[in-house]
Amino acid sequence: MEGAVENMRREKRSKKDLKVLKRERKTQHTLLKHAGITTTQQPTQYLVVSNGGLGNGVSREVLLEVLKEGGAVESLLMPPNKPYSYVTYASVEDAQNAHRLLNGRTLNGQDQEVTLYLSYVHQVCGEVIEVAPPLPPGLSVVEDFVSPEEEAELLEAVDWTSHPEELTVQKELKHRRVKHYGYEFRYDNNNVDKDKPLPGGLPPQCGAVLQRCLSEGHVDFLPDQLTVNQYQRGQGIPPHVDTHSPFEDTILSLSLGAKTVMDFRHPDGRAVAVVLPGRSLLVMKGESRYLWTHGITPRKFDVVPASEDEGSGVVTSDLSNLTLSRRGTRTSFTFRKIRHSPCDCAYPSVCDSQRPPSPPSLPVANSDACRLETQYVHNVYEEISAHFSSTRHSPWPRVRDFLLSLQPGDTLADIGCGNGKYLGINPQVLSVGCDRSASLVGICAERGFQAFVSDGLNVPLRSSSFDACISIAVIHHFSTQERRLAAVRELVRLLKVGGRALIYVWAKEQEFNKQKSKYLKPNQNQRNLDQGSRSETMETMQGDEEHQPENCVSRSEERQTRLSVHTNRTAFASQDLLVPWHLKGGAKAEATPTQARVFHRYYHVFQQGELEELCRSVSGVTVLESYHDQGNWCVVLKKTQKDF
């Protein structure tokens, strides 16, 4: 009888083992398919723990306690937001013991129950411990700025009773509670009514805290506006930059209640996650206030450093020192000073006091396109011609190669010649240029080049009279598909049969074949965003392409019918946009010594294959070559038959 019972137990245990083995193999397949992690059947001291990751809501402390049942753990690496982790045991025997004991173990995560599946790997991935990135310039976090007693007093001071004038605000902010003191921040226009202060001013309980901020040098003035936000667990706020025009430079934010992580992002893509403990003070000045977006991702857990001695500061990429922090209710007191004059910060293209008042819409009719190009292309180049020309002195290598490939006596037309920097590359050819800007054509004449004023869609030159044509950084300024096609046809019309044309346009793909263009990799001097011009790299990279304003709203909430202002040194978010040029010096510059005058140029950035397709749609043309050159799409075409 006892033997039969034992056999039943063995059979039951065997079925459970087979089930675990089946699940383990399934997770191995998932790891390989979705994470590129290759497992092995050969025992090693390294294991990957499926379902035991920060992305599953499993904290380091809970997982480590279980893993130690298998033997001596040397390291535990937990990649952020991933459903797996890596454990290294002191020996292969310990790893085998853990594999036998813990496979199929059920574990209570933060908000769910998970089952662990362990698999051997030859090596542990992600052991590189990166140096923590620095805080954004002007940003600081002061821990324990208020005492627990002051914290309780401040929270008690907030009257969350909704008054009639606040109902609209609460309706607009469905995911958090908000209360304004001193002045109301209007979320419908992202501004304040400076002539309508709220009665009562700031709560008197804030007085001692603000005096301490003043005496310790965190601010140079006493704030007169307070916004209180209360976030329940799982709530957040979209990435944004506080509107420039309503408030002075320094912004203070006091975190009360639960700890959270705030994400900061620079327009060039740099990102820094900063831990804000309860009762800490966040100070944002200068670049961190005006340029970096800040926001809180809506989630129930944050990835934070595991070491108890690390409070505030940057969340590093050290996978051996990450764990989960359960969010709770957090209340922020954000103090600001109302500004009574326009903002004159060093970041004009993200400044609502200095940006275009009403960006235009993308044209749908030819008349609209003409008006857009007149205002945002032709007029701009007339204004910036001297400054623009001063940045155009080095020919691009592959354009030079094309020009030097021409035979002595060949004829060349440079359509959109600018200051004529390509007209003298090959002195053995007969070159003529044209440009829509009379000022740039004048500069060509001063340099001894043959050039005249003309629109690129109707060039007053005889058909089939040129051996070569070039159009460098021109066609992307035409604002409709029909006008871009007409520009290519005009180039082809000028060519003799057998003649070649070289076309360059700005590419939407600023990163191609895993290589970033120079535009996305600015040197240190190019990071000075208040600088009016930069050392020349590629033609389309000149002129201080700056930043798209963000006024306490997420980018996704912006109107889609309007052209956006491109964010400096970042990948393009859309194909049709405005690119700022910061004018420095020159007779036409009316800027003060500390503030450059800003102009905006229209661009249509081309996607991969778009320029080639545009050229192939013209009859009598063969595309000889198509390539990507430092953030530009380029085509060499050949005319194969006469015009009809």
Tab-separated table of C-alpha atoms in Angstrom, residues 331-578:
chain	number	residue	atom	x	y	z
A	331	THR	CA	1.863	66.512	-3.352
A	332	SER	CA	4.103	69.093	-5.009
A	333	PHE	CA	4.281	72.779	-4.097
A	334	THR	CA	5.675	74.649	-7.116
A	335	PHE	CA	6.662	78.259	-6.427
A	336	ARG	CA	7.223	80.842	-9.179
A	337	LYS	CA	7.682	84.591	-9.551
A	338	ILE	CA	5.407	86.423	-11.997
A	339	ARG	CA	7.313	88.099	-14.839
A	340	HIS	CA	6.249	91.639	-15.804
A	341	SER	CA	8.367	92.062	-18.945
A	342	PRO	CA	8.971	89.820	-21.984
A	343	CYS	CA	11.363	86.925	-21.511
A	344	ASP	CA	14.787	87.606	-23.040
A	345	CYS	CA	16.379	84.245	-22.235
A	346	ALA	CA	19.200	82.703	-24.249
A	347	TYR	CA	16.854	80.119	-25.804
A	348	PRO	CA	14.678	82.194	-28.153
A	349	SER	CA	13.327	79.356	-30.276
A	350	VAL	CA	11.687	77.707	-27.275
A	351	CYS	CA	10.620	81.040	-25.849
A	352	ASP	CA	7.041	82.120	-26.395
A	353	SER	CA	8.118	85.762	-26.004
A	354	GLN	CA	10.498	85.406	-28.957
A	355	ARG	CA	8.992	82.772	-31.278
A	356	PRO	CA	6.685	83.366	-34.288
A	357	PRO	CA	3.264	84.421	-32.979
A	358	SER	CA	1.314	82.137	-35.298
A	359	PRO	CA	3.123	79.457	-37.332
A	360	PRO	CA	1.577	79.008	-40.787
A	361	SER	CA	-0.357	76.011	-42.012
A	362	LEU	CA	0.890	73.618	-44.666
A	363	PRO	CA	-0.393	74.952	-48.031
A	364	VAL	CA	-2.958	73.075	-50.083
A	365	ALA	CA	-3.232	75.421	-53.075
A	366	ASN	CA	-0.493	76.872	-55.276
A	367	SER	CA	-1.385	80.431	-54.212
A	368	ASP	CA	-0.961	79.443	-50.557
A	369	ALA	CA	2.399	77.840	-51.385
A	370	CYS	CA	3.609	81.003	-53.092
A	371	ARG	CA	2.689	83.131	-50.081
A	372	LEU	CA	4.337	80.685	-47.661
A	373	GLU	CA	7.571	80.503	-49.662
A	374	THR	CA	7.676	84.279	-50.080
A	375	GLN	CA	7.441	84.877	-46.340
A	376	TYR	CA	9.382	81.896	-45.001
A	377	VAL	CA	11.984	81.374	-47.737
A	378	HIS	CA	12.520	84.327	-50.103
A	379	ASN	CA	12.133	87.161	-47.583
A	380	VAL	CA	14.198	85.329	-44.987
A	381	TYR	CA	17.186	84.820	-47.289
A	382	GLU	CA	17.071	88.490	-48.275
A	383	GLU	CA	17.307	89.429	-44.585
A	384	ILE	CA	20.035	86.957	-43.629
A	385	SER	CA	22.050	87.005	-46.866
A	386	ALA	CA	25.266	88.512	-45.452
A	387	HIS	CA	25.256	86.282	-42.373
A	388	PHE	CA	24.248	83.266	-44.445
A	389	SER	CA	27.053	83.873	-46.931
A	390	SER	CA	29.614	84.139	-44.120
A	391	THR	CA	28.825	80.535	-43.160
A	392	ARG	CA	29.089	79.210	-46.754
A	393	HIS	CA	32.716	78.808	-47.668
A	394	SER	CA	33.617	75.092	-47.823
A	395	PRO	CA	32.296	72.968	-50.724
A	396	TRP	CA	30.918	69.559	-49.911
A	397	PRO	CA	33.335	66.828	-51.078
A	398	ARG	CA	30.943	64.836	-53.249
A	399	VAL	CA	29.570	67.963	-54.913
A	400	ARG	CA	33.158	69.022	-55.645
A	401	ASP	CA	33.857	65.572	-57.123
A	402	PHE	CA	30.826	65.885	-59.412
A	403	LEU	CA	31.948	69.303	-60.648
A	404	LEU	CA	35.536	68.184	-61.213
A	405	SER	CA	34.268	65.240	-63.284
A	406	LEU	CA	33.011	67.673	-65.963
A	407	GLN	CA	35.056	68.055	-69.147
A	408	PRO	CA	36.822	71.257	-70.212
A	409	GLY	CA	34.393	73.459	-72.102
A	410	ASP	CA	31.277	71.885	-70.543
A	411	THR	CA	28.437	74.193	-69.507
A	412	LEU	CA	27.105	74.215	-65.936
A	413	ALA	CA	23.988	75.790	-64.425
A	414	ASP	CA	23.796	76.129	-60.625
A	415	ILE	CA	20.103	76.597	-59.821
A	416	GLY	CA	19.881	78.144	-56.377
A	417	CYS	CA	23.536	79.110	-56.298
A	418	GLY	CA	23.467	81.106	-53.058
A	419	ASN	CA	26.753	83.012	-52.670
A	420	GLY	CA	28.260	81.118	-55.619
A	421	LYS	CA	30.643	78.890	-53.706
A	422	TYR	CA	30.342	76.151	-56.375
A	423	LEU	CA	30.653	78.405	-59.431
A	424	GLY	CA	34.434	78.533	-59.249
A	425	ILE	CA	35.232	74.923	-58.338
A	426	ASN	CA	36.056	73.876	-61.901
A	427	PRO	CA	37.465	76.858	-63.842
A	428	GLN	CA	37.589	74.779	-67.047
A	429	VAL	CA	33.780	74.749	-67.401
A	430	LEU	CA	31.477	77.621	-68.325
A	431	SER	CA	29.391	78.226	-65.193
A	432	VAL	CA	26.334	80.359	-64.569
A	433	GLY	CA	24.174	80.545	-61.477
A	434	CYS	CA	20.818	81.892	-60.446
A	435	ASP	CA	19.135	82.467	-57.106
A	436	ARG	CA	15.866	83.913	-55.859
A	437	SER	CA	17.761	86.249	-53.489
A	438	ALA	CA	18.988	89.457	-55.124
A	439	SER	CA	21.347	90.019	-52.187
A	440	LEU	CA	23.030	86.629	-52.666
A	441	VAL	CA	23.289	87.209	-56.419
A	442	GLY	CA	24.983	90.505	-55.597
A	443	ILE	CA	27.555	88.642	-53.514
A	444	CYS	CA	28.178	86.330	-56.496
A	445	ALA	CA	28.837	89.382	-58.688
A	446	GLU	CA	31.268	90.803	-56.113
A	447	ARG	CA	33.205	87.545	-56.350
A	448	GLY	CA	33.367	87.731	-60.132
A	449	PHE	CA	30.825	84.985	-60.879
A	450	GLN	CA	28.095	85.060	-63.532
A	451	ALA	CA	24.705	84.931	-61.774
A	452	PHE	CA	21.240	86.428	-62.072
A	453	VAL	CA	17.995	86.585	-60.105
A	454	SER	CA	15.489	83.894	-61.012
A	455	ASP	CA	12.900	81.579	-59.525
A	456	GLY	CA	13.870	77.919	-59.717
A	457	LEU	CA	10.571	77.004	-61.375
A	458	ASN	CA	11.020	79.302	-64.377
A	459	VAL	CA	14.672	79.817	-65.296
A	460	PRO	CA	15.180	82.115	-68.333
A	461	LEU	CA	17.786	79.917	-69.995
A	462	ARG	CA	17.503	78.004	-73.266
A	463	SER	CA	16.348	74.390	-73.116
A	464	SER	CA	18.835	71.577	-73.733
A	465	SER	CA	21.842	73.894	-73.433
A	466	PHE	CA	23.760	72.591	-70.400
A	467	ASP	CA	26.008	69.598	-69.883
A	468	ALA	CA	25.356	69.645	-66.130
A	469	CYS	CA	23.066	71.216	-63.554
A	470	ILE	CA	23.291	71.234	-59.770
A	471	SER	CA	20.572	71.982	-57.220
A	472	ILE	CA	22.099	71.931	-53.742
A	473	ALA	CA	19.813	72.407	-50.726
A	474	VAL	CA	17.095	74.109	-52.772
A	475	ILE	CA	14.186	71.813	-53.654
A	476	HIS	CA	13.389	71.136	-49.992
A	477	HIS	CA	12.221	74.803	-49.787
A	478	PHE	CA	9.278	74.160	-52.156
A	479	SER	CA	6.182	73.535	-50.076
A	480	THR	CA	4.064	71.213	-52.257
A	481	GLN	CA	4.743	67.992	-54.124
A	482	GLU	CA	3.717	69.617	-57.416
A	483	ARG	CA	6.204	72.458	-57.002
A	484	ARG	CA	9.022	70.100	-56.037
A	485	LEU	CA	8.307	68.026	-59.141
A	486	ALA	CA	8.229	71.180	-61.276
A	487	ALA	CA	11.669	72.147	-59.907
A	488	VAL	CA	13.126	68.804	-61.036
A	489	ARG	CA	11.502	69.134	-64.460
A	490	GLU	CA	13.044	72.580	-64.867
A	491	LEU	CA	16.502	71.128	-64.202
A	492	VAL	CA	15.912	68.404	-66.784
A	493	ARG	CA	14.662	70.963	-69.324
A	494	LEU	CA	17.984	72.811	-69.138
A	495	LEU	CA	20.078	69.667	-69.728
A	496	LYS	CA	21.328	68.450	-73.067
A	497	VAL	CA	20.539	64.833	-73.888
A	498	GLY	CA	23.200	62.895	-72.021
A	499	GLY	CA	23.645	65.735	-69.521
A	500	ARG	CA	23.680	65.058	-65.777
A	501	ALA	CA	22.131	66.802	-62.760
A	502	LEU	CA	23.104	66.522	-59.096
A	503	ILE	CA	20.387	67.199	-56.507
A	504	TYR	CA	20.791	67.474	-52.723
A	505	VAL	CA	17.890	67.792	-50.253
A	506	TRP	CA	17.710	67.566	-46.479
A	507	ALA	CA	16.879	64.039	-45.246
A	508	LYS	CA	14.358	63.134	-42.591
A	509	GLU	CA	16.679	60.227	-41.715
A	510	GLN	CA	19.471	62.040	-39.879
A	511	GLU	CA	20.648	58.645	-38.673
A	512	PHE	CA	21.292	56.184	-41.493
A	513	ASN	CA	22.979	52.761	-41.436
A	514	LYS	CA	23.559	53.229	-37.684
A	515	GLN	CA	25.550	56.400	-38.343
A	516	LYS	CA	24.364	59.756	-37.030
A	517	SER	CA	24.846	62.781	-39.258
A	518	LYS	CA	27.010	65.663	-38.099
A	519	TYR	CA	23.783	67.538	-37.478
A	520	LEU	CA	22.917	65.094	-34.680
A	521	LYS	CA	26.479	65.132	-33.318
A	522	PRO	CA	27.236	68.791	-32.601
A	523	ASN	CA	30.622	69.751	-31.233
A	524	GLN	CA	30.912	71.635	-27.969
A	525	ASN	CA	30.717	75.033	-29.630
A	526	GLN	CA	27.568	74.015	-31.460
A	527	ARG	CA	25.845	73.259	-28.181
A	528	ASN	CA	25.826	76.953	-27.308
A	529	LEU	CA	22.265	77.482	-28.378
A	530	ASP	CA	22.418	81.247	-28.080
A	531	GLN	CA	25.176	81.340	-30.720
A	532	GLY	CA	24.051	82.836	-34.018
A	533	SER	CA	26.001	80.629	-36.403
A	534	ARG	CA	28.098	77.487	-36.308
A	535	SER	CA	31.174	76.217	-38.083
A	536	GLU	CA	30.149	74.826	-41.449
A	537	THR	CA	29.562	71.102	-41.871
A	538	MET	CA	26.734	70.606	-44.353
A	539	GLU	CA	24.724	73.388	-46.000
A	540	THR	CA	21.421	72.355	-44.499
A	541	MET	CA	22.947	72.201	-41.021
A	542	GLN	CA	23.601	75.922	-40.818
A	543	GLY	CA	21.601	78.692	-39.240
A	544	ASP	CA	20.799	77.588	-35.710
A	545	GLU	CA	17.962	75.127	-36.104
A	546	GLU	CA	16.562	75.538	-32.621
A	547	HIS	CA	13.740	74.346	-30.430
A	548	GLN	CA	10.033	73.772	-30.624
A	549	PRO	CA	8.213	75.589	-27.806
A	550	GLU	CA	6.498	73.528	-25.177
A	551	ASN	CA	4.105	75.357	-22.908
A	552	CYS	CA	3.040	72.982	-20.191
A	553	VAL	CA	1.520	70.595	-22.712
A	554	SER	CA	2.792	67.387	-24.254
A	555	ARG	CA	4.039	67.512	-27.859
A	556	SER	CA	1.237	65.198	-28.927
A	557	GLU	CA	-1.314	67.853	-27.954
A	558	GLU	CA	-0.044	70.446	-30.439
A	559	ARG	CA	-2.229	71.380	-33.374
A	560	GLN	CA	-1.461	69.189	-36.346
A	561	THR	CA	-2.582	71.746	-38.962
A	562	ARG	CA	0.235	74.156	-38.111
A	563	LEU	CA	3.865	73.871	-39.112
A	564	SER	CA	5.989	73.152	-36.064
A	565	VAL	CA	9.303	74.784	-35.203
A	566	HIS	CA	12.022	72.164	-35.352
A	567	THR	CA	13.905	71.227	-32.187
A	568	ASN	CA	17.634	71.752	-32.498
A	569	ARG	CA	19.924	68.765	-33.063
A	570	THR	CA	17.183	66.161	-32.883
A	571	ALA	CA	15.561	63.743	-35.289
A	572	PHE	CA	12.778	65.275	-37.335
A	573	ALA	CA	9.291	64.736	-35.940
A	574	SER	CA	7.586	65.667	-39.226
A	575	GLN	CA	8.498	66.307	-42.862
A	576	ASP	CA	7.201	69.878	-43.089
A	577	LEU	CA	8.523	72.337	-40.552
A	578	LEU	CA	10.067	75.712	-39.773
